[in-house]
Amino acid sequence: MKRAGLLTTIILLFALVGCEVGMAAELPTDLSQLEKVLALVESSYWLDVDRSQLLAGAVNGMLAALGDPYSEYFTPEEFAQFQETVHSELVGIGIIIAPCATGWKIESVLPGSPAAEAGLQADDLIVAVDDQPTFALDLDELRQLLRGSVDSWVQLSVARSDEVLTMSMQRQHIWQPTVDYRLLPGQIGFIRIESFGERTSQEFEQALSNLQRQQARALLIDLRDNPGGLLQTAAEVAEQLLPAGPWIRITYRDGVSEIVETKGPGVDLPIAVLVNELTASAAEILAGAIGERAGGLLLGTPTFGKGIMQNLYELGENGEFGAIKLTTASFATPDGWEIQGEGVQPDVLMALDVESLPLLSGEQTLYPGLEQAEVLVLQQALARLGLLEEEPSGVYTPATQAAVLAAQEQAGDIMRDGVADGWTQMEINNLVLQQAWEESNLHLLKTAQIWLRQQIHKRGWANWPTPRYMGEKARSRRCGHPRALVATSCW
């Protein structure tokens, strides 16, 4: 019955689309060919086939023909995972995992989660789940082992220091926060938005309220690595920040544009926004709107460039046959800057220059006594990390061996022998990149804080608050045309 149901759902869905484009009379003939192909495959293919897989393949094929990577079919299982992401809630034990040289490690543990109560810690190496080794598992396979029904038990074995610990815990509903905040020196409120889920606007409202109670005089909003999410949630966040007026321009397939406005008054605070190449979709439009409507300063790298929106259509009752995510419109900033394929350009371009870093190829093992150009790169990397106590020479000296050993000890989960094999070189690269990112991030934060302090100073401490500072920047800014801030005396 379920197999037939998916075909019926597909037919009904396409009949609906046909009515919209004036092709209803032709659809029955077209769809009968689809049914004929299905019947032919089921009756004549030389191996047994699964009808549900055939129908899912048909839907995937139709969506693939659009050439749109954002229009896709979800199986019931994929749809359930997608909903977990949107709802910021899942059933699990509350750990964030990351790949490492020897498999998978725990990157962080959510406070109050079953994992936290059981005693799991960040940097624990996951050895096994329910006695099944995890070294060779991919992310999906490991996720399936960790997840299960509410109140079911799972056993984890983890390596910590020089011992293996085994802990049992019950899976529970895990809520994943999407907003983090704190008050920085200078009365600057810092708010990071991970994504736009169902609860994000409420989390943001609480963060903003708490920061205002702490007398925050400016806001630094971090949208880096934010992939977007629910546009309605982004609108609710925009409502809390922006003055009354347009915040997004949406254009549908018929060319008709809709301008959506916020009611105001927003917040009467200077705002800076951090963005990067992974700031996408709803996060991009919010960043652009803050720049155009609130005089905000954008810092970082050009954003991803996803300026199209999707609607979700469930197949069957409660998505029992999955769902379709289909692109239905494009969107632009209030001033009309099209984000799709272009992204939002920051006012202050600050990118990590990876090409200037001493990164190792890992193509061959480097060992004591060796003299070659790659050893020089190794020494430059170790010197950057503060581990090498001599000038780089290109010769693998005893001091180089000691520095490699120190790097191996920092990595924690690789052989410690002072020899730079492929794994060690990868870990040294990771250490160099991490250090460079931290330096770049610190510089970015300091730059944003300097600008915000200047805006606070312009308003004056004695007459706080004053009407929203707009000035030259807010009147002239366009997302596609970054300006030289030196000319505006922002530094």
Short mmCIF file of C-alpha atoms in Angstrom, two decimals:
data_model
loop_
_atom_site.label_atom_id
_atom_site.label_comp_id
_atom_site.label_asym_id
_atom_site.label_seq_id
_atom_site.Cartn_x
_atom_site.Cartn_y
_atom_site.Cartn_z
CA MET A 1 0.00 0.00 0.00
CA LYS A 2 2.82 2.39 0.85
CA ARG A 3 4.59 1.71 -2.44
CA ALA A 4 1.51 2.59 -4.42
CA GLY A 5 1.00 5.62 -2.23
CA LEU A 6 4.25 7.26 -3.33
CA LEU A 7 3.35 6.92 -7.02
CA THR A 8 -0.11 8.38 -6.31
CA THR A 9 1.49 11.25 -4.41
CA ILE A 10 3.86 11.96 -7.30
CA ILE A 11 1.02 11.96 -9.79
CA LEU A 12 -1.10 14.27 -7.66
CA LEU A 13 1.83 16.60 -7.15
CA PHE A 14 2.53 16.88 -10.86
CA ALA A 15 -1.15 17.28 -11.63
CA LEU A 16 -1.15 20.28 -9.32
CA VAL A 17 1.89 21.76 -11.05
CA GLY A 18 0.31 21.13 -14.41
CA CYS A 19 -2.76 23.14 -13.45
CA GLU A 20 -0.53 26.04 -12.49
CA VAL A 21 1.19 26.16 -15.88
CA GLY A 22 -1.81 25.34 -18.03
CA MET A 23 -0.84 21.79 -19.06
CA ALA A 24 -3.43 19.75 -17.19
CA ALA A 25 -4.82 18.21 -20.39
CA GLU A 26 -1.43 16.77 -21.40
CA LEU A 27 -0.35 15.39 -18.05
CA PRO A 28 -2.34 12.13 -17.98
CA THR A 29 -0.61 10.96 -21.20
CA ASP A 30 2.81 12.01 -19.94
CA LEU A 31 2.35 10.32 -16.60
CA SER A 32 1.01 7.15 -18.19
CA GLN A 33 4.44 6.75 -19.83
CA LEU A 34 6.02 6.94 -16.39
CA GLU A 35 3.68 4.22 -15.17
CA LYS A 36 4.47 2.10 -18.24
CA VAL A 37 8.21 2.34 -17.59
CA LEU A 38 7.66 1.41 -13.96
CA ALA A 39 5.55 -1.60 -14.92
CA LEU A 40 8.07 -2.68 -17.55
CA VAL A 41 11.00 -2.54 -15.12
CA GLU A 42 9.08 -4.41 -12.43
CA SER A 43 7.96 -7.14 -14.82
CA SER A 44 10.97 -7.55 -17.12
CA TYR A 45 14.16 -6.49 -15.35
CA TRP A 46 16.32 -9.55 -14.79
CA LEU A 47 16.75 -8.92 -11.03
CA ASP A 48 14.25 -8.19 -8.28
CA VAL A 49 13.62 -4.48 -7.83
CA ASP A 50 12.32 -2.32 -4.99
CA ARG A 51 9.45 -0.14 -6.18
CA SER A 52 10.08 2.54 -3.56
CA GLN A 53 13.69 2.86 -4.74
CA LEU A 54 12.56 3.15 -8.35
CA LEU A 55 10.08 5.89 -7.51
CA ALA A 56 12.61 7.73 -5.39
CA GLY A 57 15.02 7.52 -8.32
CA ALA A 58 12.36 8.95 -10.64
CA VAL A 59 11.80 11.91 -8.34
CA ASN A 60 15.56 12.44 -7.96
CA GLY A 61 15.92 12.34 -11.73
CA MET A 62 13.25 14.97 -12.27
CA LEU A 63 14.81 17.30 -9.72
CA ALA A 64 18.31 16.66 -11.09
CA ALA A 65 17.05 17.77 -14.51
CA LEU A 66 16.51 21.23 -13.03
CA GLY A 67 20.25 21.65 -12.56
CA ASP A 68 19.56 23.18 -9.15
CA PRO A 69 21.64 21.76 -6.27
CA TYR A 70 19.14 23.12 -3.73
CA SER A 71 16.09 21.33 -5.11
CA GLU A 72 16.22 17.78 -3.80
CA TYR A 73 14.25 14.76 -2.67
CA PHE A 74 14.47 13.50 0.90
CA THR A 75 13.79 9.88 1.76
CA PRO A 76 11.71 9.49 4.95
CA GLU A 77 14.93 8.94 6.91
CA GLU A 78 16.64 11.97 5.35
CA PHE A 79 13.51 14.05 5.94
CA ALA A 80 13.55 13.13 9.62
CA GLN A 81 17.20 14.19 9.89
CA PHE A 82 16.42 17.44 8.05
CA GLN A 83 13.63 18.20 10.50
CA GLU A 84 15.99 17.56 13.41
CA THR A 85 18.31 20.19 11.99
CA VAL A 86 15.51 22.73 11.54
CA HIS A 87 14.05 22.04 14.98
CA SER A 88 17.54 22.09 16.56
CA GLU A 89 16.48 18.94 18.41
CA LEU A 90 17.50 15.31 18.10
CA VAL A 91 17.63 12.09 20.09
CA GLY A 92 21.17 11.29 21.15
CA ILE A 93 23.72 11.70 23.92
CA GLY A 94 24.85 15.29 23.35
CA ILE A 95 28.33 15.23 21.82
CA ILE A 96 29.89 17.06 18.88
CA ILE A 97 32.29 14.78 17.01
CA ALA A 98 35.13 15.55 14.61
CA PRO A 99 37.51 13.43 12.50
CA CYS A 100 41.11 12.99 13.61
CA ALA A 101 44.15 11.01 12.49
CA THR A 102 43.07 7.88 14.35
CA GLY A 103 39.32 7.98 13.79
CA TRP A 104 36.82 10.17 15.62
CA LYS A 105 37.18 12.36 18.67
CA ILE A 106 34.73 14.31 20.83
CA GLU A 107 35.07 17.98 20.00
CA SER A 108 32.67 19.22 22.68
CA VAL A 109 30.05 17.95 25.12
CA LEU A 110 26.71 19.75 25.50
CA PRO A 111 26.13 20.86 29.11
CA GLY A 112 23.49 18.83 30.94
CA SER A 113 23.45 16.11 28.27
CA PRO A 114 23.66 12.35 28.97
CA ALA A 115 27.27 12.48 27.73
CA ALA A 116 28.14 15.22 30.23
CA GLU A 117 26.49 13.35 33.09
CA ALA A 118 28.34 10.14 32.15
CA GLY A 119 31.68 11.95 32.27
CA LEU A 120 32.64 12.18 28.59
CA GLN A 121 35.05 15.03 27.83
CA ALA A 122 36.29 17.04 24.87
CA ASP A 123 39.25 15.39 23.09
CA ASP A 124 38.20 11.88 24.16
CA LEU A 125 38.96 9.52 21.27
CA ILE A 126 35.97 7.32 20.40
CA VAL A 127 37.20 3.72 20.25
CA ALA A 128 33.91 1.80 20.04
CA VAL A 129 30.14 2.18 20.26
CA ASP A 130 28.34 -0.83 21.73
CA ASP A 131 31.56 -2.84 21.25
CA GLN A 132 31.73 -1.97 17.54
CA PRO A 133 35.08 -0.37 16.60
CA THR A 134 34.69 3.10 15.09
CA PHE A 135 38.07 3.73 13.40
CA ALA A 136 36.93 2.77 9.89
CA LEU A 137 33.40 4.22 10.12
CA ASP A 138 32.29 7.24 8.12
CA LEU A 139 30.23 10.03 9.69
CA ASP A 140 26.83 8.60 8.73
CA GLU A 141 27.72 5.15 10.07
CA LEU A 142 28.92 6.58 13.37
CA ARG A 143 25.86 8.81 13.64
CA GLN A 144 23.58 5.81 13.21
CA LEU A 145 25.33 4.02 16.07
CA LEU A 146 25.09 7.01 18.40
CA ARG A 147 21.44 7.76 17.75
CA GLY A 148 18.42 5.72 18.74
CA SER A 149 15.08 5.93 20.51
CA VAL A 150 14.49 7.96 23.66
CA ASP A 151 15.60 6.18 26.88
CA SER A 152 17.53 3.50 24.97
CA TRP A 153 21.02 2.70 26.27
CA VAL A 154 24.30 3.10 24.39
CA GLN A 155 27.82 2.21 25.52
CA LEU A 156 30.86 4.23 24.47
CA SER A 157 34.49 3.26 24.83
CA VAL A 158 36.87 6.22 24.67
CA ALA A 159 40.63 6.63 24.91
CA ARG A 160 41.77 9.32 27.33
CA SER A 161 45.45 9.83 28.08
CA ASP A 162 46.82 6.28 28.38
CA GLU A 163 43.64 4.42 29.31
CA VAL A 164 40.40 3.26 27.71
CA LEU A 165 37.19 4.14 29.55
CA THR A 166 33.79 2.55 28.93
CA MET A 167 30.63 4.47 29.84
CA SER A 168 26.92 3.71 29.44
CA MET A 169 24.22 6.35 29.06
CA GLN A 170 20.59 6.74 27.98
CA ARG A 171 19.69 8.64 24.84
CA GLN A 172 17.48 11.69 25.39
CA HIS A 173 16.02 14.58 23.44
CA ILE A 174 18.92 16.94 22.87
CA TRP A 175 18.31 20.60 22.18
CA GLN A 176 21.11 22.25 20.24
CA PRO A 177 21.47 25.97 21.05
CA THR A 178 21.97 28.16 17.98
CA VAL A 179 22.87 31.42 19.75
CA ASP A 180 25.82 32.19 22.02
CA TYR A 181 26.57 35.57 23.58
CA ARG A 182 28.77 37.43 26.03
CA LEU A 183 29.73 40.98 26.98
CA LEU A 184 33.14 42.05 25.64
CA PRO A 185 35.34 44.80 27.11
CA GLY A 186 34.11 48.28 26.26
CA GLN A 187 30.46 47.32 26.80
CA ILE A 188 30.26 45.56 23.42
CA GLY A 189 27.69 42.79 23.23
CA PHE A 190 28.89 39.79 21.20
CA ILE A 191 26.22 37.48 19.70
CA ARG A 192 27.03 34.45 17.55
CA ILE A 193 24.22 32.87 15.50
CA GLU A 194 25.07 29.32 14.35
CA SER A 195 22.00 28.90 12.10
CA PHE A 196 18.36 29.96 11.86
CA GLY A 197 16.22 27.22 13.39
CA GLU A 198 12.78 27.33 14.94
CA ARG A 199 14.01 28.61 18.31
CA THR A 200 16.74 30.96 17.13
CA SER A 201 14.71 34.17 17.32
CA GLN A 202 13.71 33.42 20.93
CA GLU A 203 17.33 32.63 21.81
CA PHE A 204 18.44 35.86 20.14
CA GLU A 205 15.79 37.88 21.96
CA GLN A 206 17.00 36.51 25.29
CA ALA A 207 20.65 37.20 24.41
CA LEU A 208 19.87 40.76 23.32
CA SER A 209 17.77 41.42 26.41
CA ASN A 210 20.48 40.12 28.75
CA LEU A 211 23.17 42.18 27.03
CA GLN A 212 21.06 45.32 27.24
CA ARG A 213 20.54 44.69 30.94
CA GLN A 214 24.33 44.58 31.20
CA GLN A 215 24.33 48.02 29.51
CA ALA A 216 25.82 46.93 26.18
CA ARG A 217 26.47 50.04 24.09
CA ALA A 218 27.18 48.28 20.77
CA LEU A 219 26.60 44.90 19.12
CA LEU A 220 29.04 42.58 17.37
CA ILE A 221 27.08 39.88 15.53
CA ASP A 222 28.99 36.83 14.28
CA LEU A 223 27.41 35.17 11.23
CA ARG A 224 30.54 33.31 10.10
CA ASP A 225 29.90 29.70 9.03
CA ASN A 226 26.14 30.29 9.37
CA PRO A 227 24.53 28.25 6.55
CA GLY A 228 21.16 30.00 6.82
CA GLY A 229 18.00 28.11 7.66
CA LEU A 230 14.45 29.35 8.12
CA LEU A 231 13.88 32.69 6.40
CA GLN A 232 10.98 33.43 8.76
CA THR A 233 13.34 33.09 11.72
CA ALA A 234 15.84 35.46 10.09
CA ALA A 235 12.97 37.91 9.62
CA GLU A 236 12.15 37.70 13.33
CA VAL A 237 15.78 38.46 14.19
CA ALA A 238 15.79 41.36 11.71
CA GLU A 239 12.66 42.69 13.41
CA GLN A 240 14.61 42.95 16.66
CA LEU A 241 17.54 44.80 15.08
CA LEU A 242 16.37 47.03 12.23
CA PRO A 243 14.39 50.27 12.14
CA ALA A 244 11.02 50.30 10.38
CA GLY A 245 11.34 49.77 6.64
CA PRO A 246 12.24 47.16 3.99
CA TRP A 247 14.63 44.36 4.91
CA ILE A 248 14.32 41.90 1.98
CA ARG A 249 13.11 41.88 -1.63
CA ILE A 250 11.66 38.52 -2.81
CA THR A 251 11.09 37.77 -6.53
CA TYR A 252 8.93 34.84 -7.70
CA ARG A 253 8.81 32.94 -11.02
CA ASP A 254 6.32 35.38 -12.56
CA GLY A 255 8.74 38.24 -12.00
CA VAL A 256 6.62 39.84 -9.31
CA SER A 257 8.68 41.20 -6.42
CA GLU A 258 7.53 41.50 -2.84
CA ILE A 259 9.24 43.88 -0.42
CA VAL A 260 9.01 42.69 3.17
CA GLU A 261 9.35 45.33 5.87
CA THR A 262 10.21 45.38 9.55
CA LYS A 263 7.98 47.32 11.92
CA GLY A 264 10.81 48.78 13.99
CA PRO A 265 12.10 50.41 16.04
CA GLY A 266 14.93 47.84 16.27
CA VAL A 267 17.88 48.62 18.53
CA ASP A 268 19.50 52.01 18.96
CA LEU A 269 23.04 50.61 19.01
CA PRO A 270 25.99 50.59 16.57
CA ILE A 271 26.28 47.16 14.93
CA ALA A 272 29.21 45.33 13.32
CA VAL A 273 28.76 41.96 11.57
CA LEU A 274 31.37 39.25 10.96
CA VAL A 275 30.93 37.23 7.74
CA ASN A 276 32.92 34.72 5.70
CA GLU A 277 32.67 32.50 2.64
CA LEU A 278 30.38 30.08 4.54
CA THR A 279 27.88 32.76 5.54
CA ALA A 280 24.95 31.74 3.35
CA SER A 281 21.31 32.28 2.46
CA ALA A 282 19.26 33.78 5.30
CA ALA A 283 22.47 34.82 7.07
CA GLU A 284 23.59 36.74 3.97
CA ILE A 285 20.35 38.66 3.65
CA LEU A 286 20.40 39.57 7.33
CA ALA A 287 24.01 40.80 7.05
CA GLY A 288 23.17 42.84 3.95
CA ALA A 289 20.07 44.33 5.57
CA ILE A 290 22.02 45.36 8.68
CA GLY A 291 24.56 47.10 6.45
CA GLU A 292 21.98 48.91 4.34
CA ARG A 293 19.28 49.65 6.89
CA ALA A 294 21.12 50.03 10.20
CA GLY A 295 24.46 51.49 9.13
CA GLY A 296 26.23 48.32 10.23
CA LEU A 297 29.84 47.55 9.35
CA LEU A 298 30.54 44.17 7.68
CA LEU A 299 33.96 42.59 8.24
CA GLY A 300 35.50 39.38 6.91
CA THR A 301 35.38 37.76 3.48
CA PRO A 302 32.73 37.77 0.70
CA THR A 303 29.78 35.56 1.61
CA PHE A 304 28.69 32.32 -0.08
CA GLY A 305 26.24 33.75 -2.62
CA LYS A 306 23.05 31.72 -2.10
CA GLY A 307 20.21 34.11 -2.85
CA ILE A 308 17.39 31.67 -3.59
CA MET A 309 14.80 30.23 -1.23
CA GLN A 310 13.18 26.80 -1.06
CA ASN A 311 9.80 25.53 0.06
CA LEU A 312 9.31 22.08 1.56
CA TYR A 313 6.57 19.78 0.25
CA GLU A 314 5.82 16.61 2.20
CA LEU A 315 4.97 13.46 0.23
CA GLY A 316 2.20 11.49 1.87
CA GLU A 317 0.78 12.06 5.32
CA ASN A 318 3.40 13.54 7.67
CA GLY A 319 6.09 12.87 5.09
CA GLU A 320 5.70 9.08 5.13
CA PHE A 321 7.11 8.99 1.57
CA GLY A 322 9.69 11.69 2.22
CA ALA A 323 9.64 15.26 1.02
CA ILE A 324 10.73 17.58 -1.77
CA LYS A 325 12.69 20.77 -1.22
CA LEU A 326 12.08 23.03 -4.24
CA THR A 327 13.47 26.44 -5.13
CA THR A 328 10.55 28.87 -5.50
CA ALA A 329 12.00 32.40 -5.42
CA SER A 330 15.11 34.55 -5.27
CA PHE A 331 15.84 37.32 -2.81
CA ALA A 332 17.87 40.52 -2.67
CA THR A 333 18.88 43.12 -0.12
CA PRO A 334 16.59 46.10 0.58
CA ASP A 335 18.52 48.23 -1.94
CA GLY A 336 18.17 45.53 -4.60
CA TRP A 337 21.58 43.81 -4.51
CA GLU A 338 21.11 40.27 -5.87
CA ILE A 339 22.86 37.80 -3.59
CA GLN A 340 22.62 34.70 -5.82
CA GLY A 341 26.05 33.97 -7.27
CA GLU A 342 27.46 37.24 -5.95
CA GLY A 343 27.26 37.17 -2.18
CA VAL A 344 27.61 40.16 0.09
CA GLN A 345 30.92 42.02 0.01
CA PRO A 346 32.27 43.10 3.41
CA ASP A 347 33.20 46.72 4.03
CA VAL A 348 36.47 45.53 5.58
CA LEU A 349 38.03 42.61 3.70
CA MET A 350 40.04 40.47 6.11
CA ALA A 351 40.93 37.00 4.80
CA LEU A 352 43.35 34.37 6.02
CA ASP A 353 46.22 34.12 3.50
CA VAL A 354 46.70 30.35 3.44
CA GLU A 355 49.19 30.47 0.55
CA SER A 356 51.68 32.37 2.72
CA LEU A 357 51.72 29.64 5.38
CA PRO A 358 54.44 26.95 5.54
CA LEU A 359 52.31 23.86 4.86
CA LEU A 360 53.76 20.40 4.25
CA SER A 361 52.87 18.13 1.32
CA GLY A 362 53.00 14.87 3.31
CA GLU A 363 54.24 13.04 0.21
CA GLN A 364 57.31 11.55 1.89
CA THR A 365 58.57 10.86 5.40
CA LEU A 366 61.10 13.38 6.72
CA TYR A 367 63.68 12.03 9.18
CA PRO A 368 66.86 13.03 11.07
CA GLY A 369 69.85 13.72 8.83
CA LEU A 370 67.77 14.43 5.71
CA GLU A 371 68.64 17.61 3.79
CA GLN A 372 66.12 18.97 1.26
CA ALA A 373 63.66 21.79 0.57
CA GLU A 374 60.72 20.07 2.30
CA VAL A 375 62.73 19.91 5.53
CA LEU A 376 63.08 23.69 5.30
CA VAL A 377 59.28 24.01 5.06
CA LEU A 378 58.97 21.70 8.08
CA GLN A 379 61.37 23.89 10.06
CA GLN A 380 59.52 27.06 9.04
CA ALA A 381 56.27 25.51 10.27
CA LEU A 382 57.85 24.46 13.56
CA ALA A 383 59.38 27.92 13.99
CA ARG A 384 55.99 29.54 13.42
CA LEU A 385 54.59 27.33 16.17
CA GLY A 386 57.39 28.42 18.49
CA LEU A 387 58.78 24.89 18.75
CA LEU A 388 62.09 25.20 16.86
CA GLU A 389 65.02 26.72 18.76
CA GLU A 390 67.33 27.28 15.77
CA GLU A 391 67.26 28.99 12.37
CA PRO A 392 65.67 26.89 9.58
CA SER A 393 68.42 25.40 7.42
CA GLY A 394 66.87 22.59 5.41
CA VAL A 395 68.79 19.98 7.42
CA TYR A 396 66.87 17.66 9.77
CA THR A 397 68.90 18.39 12.91
CA PRO A 398 68.48 17.05 16.48
CA ALA A 399 66.72 20.34 17.33
CA THR A 400 64.31 19.69 14.46
CA GLN A 401 63.65 16.18 15.77
CA ALA A 402 62.94 17.60 19.24
CA ALA A 403 60.54 20.15 17.75
CA VAL A 404 58.73 17.44 15.76
CA LEU A 405 58.40 15.39 18.95
CA ALA A 406 56.89 18.42 20.70
CA ALA A 407 54.40 18.83 17.84
CA GLN A 408 53.48 15.14 18.06
CA GLU A 409 52.83 15.55 21.78
CA GLN A 410 50.53 18.51 21.06
CA ALA A 411 48.62 16.46 18.47
CA GLY A 412 48.09 13.80 21.12
CA ASP A 413 46.93 10.82 19.08
CA ILE A 414 49.86 9.99 16.75
CA MET A 415 53.17 8.15 17.21
CA ARG A 416 55.72 10.21 19.15
CA ASP A 417 59.12 9.43 17.66
CA GLY A 418 60.39 12.74 16.27
CA VAL A 419 60.00 11.50 12.68
CA ALA A 420 57.75 13.56 10.39
CA ASP A 421 55.73 10.92 8.55
CA GLY A 422 52.57 11.76 6.60
CA TRP A 423 50.29 11.74 9.67
CA THR A 424 52.67 13.97 11.61
CA GLN A 425 52.93 16.42 8.72
CA MET A 426 49.14 16.60 8.51
CA GLU A 427 48.92 17.32 12.23
CA ILE A 428 51.62 20.01 11.98
CA ASN A 429 49.64 21.58 9.13
CA ASN A 430 46.56 21.54 11.35
CA LEU A 431 48.48 23.24 14.16
CA VAL A 432 49.78 25.93 11.78
CA LEU A 433 46.33 26.55 10.31
CA GLN A 434 44.74 26.66 13.76
CA GLN A 435 47.31 29.17 14.98
CA ALA A 436 46.91 31.31 11.86
CA TRP A 437 43.13 31.22 12.15
CA GLU A 438 43.29 32.25 15.80
CA GLU A 439 45.59 35.16 14.93
CA SER A 440 43.34 36.22 12.04
CA ASN A 441 40.23 35.88 14.19
CA LEU A 442 41.77 37.97 16.96
CA HIS A 443 42.73 40.68 14.46
CA LEU A 444 39.22 40.64 13.00
CA LEU A 445 37.61 40.94 16.44
CA LYS A 446 39.94 43.77 17.44
CA THR A 447 39.21 45.65 14.21
CA ALA A 448 35.46 45.35 14.77
CA GLN A 449 35.80 46.44 18.39
CA ILE A 450 37.85 49.51 17.42
CA TRP A 451 35.16 50.61 14.97
CA LEU A 452 32.36 50.02 17.47
CA ARG A 453 34.20 51.98 20.16
CA GLN A 454 34.58 54.86 17.71
CA GLN A 455 30.83 54.82 17.07
CA ILE A 456 30.15 54.78 20.83
CA HIS A 457 32.53 57.73 21.24
CA LYS A 458 30.82 59.66 18.44
CA ARG A 459 27.54 59.34 20.26
CA GLY A 460 29.10 60.62 23.46
CA TRP A 461 29.04 58.96 26.87
CA ALA A 462 27.05 61.70 28.61
CA ASN A 463 24.05 61.84 26.31
CA TRP A 464 23.60 58.09 25.75
CA PRO A 465 21.43 57.02 24.01
CA THR A 466 21.09 59.35 21.04
CA PRO A 467 19.18 58.93 17.75
CA ARG A 468 20.55 56.13 15.57
CA TYR A 469 23.87 57.04 14.00
CA MET A 470 23.54 56.61 10.26
CA GLY A 471 26.02 59.01 8.68
CA GLU A 472 27.83 58.74 5.36
CA LYS A 473 28.24 54.96 5.54
CA ALA A 474 24.60 54.02 5.85
CA ARG A 475 23.55 56.40 3.06
CA SER A 476 26.15 55.27 0.54
CA ARG A 477 26.69 51.58 1.24
CA ARG A 478 25.94 48.98 -1.43
CA CYS A 479 26.62 45.32 -0.80
CA GLY A 480 28.56 44.89 -4.03
CA HIS A 481 30.82 47.92 -3.60
CA PRO A 482 33.07 47.84 -0.54
CA ARG A 483 34.55 51.23 0.32
CA ALA A 484 37.93 52.18 1.73
CA LEU A 485 37.20 52.78 5.37
CA VAL A 486 40.40 54.78 5.84
CA ALA A 487 38.69 57.59 3.92
CA THR A 488 35.89 57.68 6.48
CA SER A 489 38.32 57.96 9.43
CA CYS A 490 37.06 54.74 10.99
CA TRP A 491 40.55 53.75 12.15
#
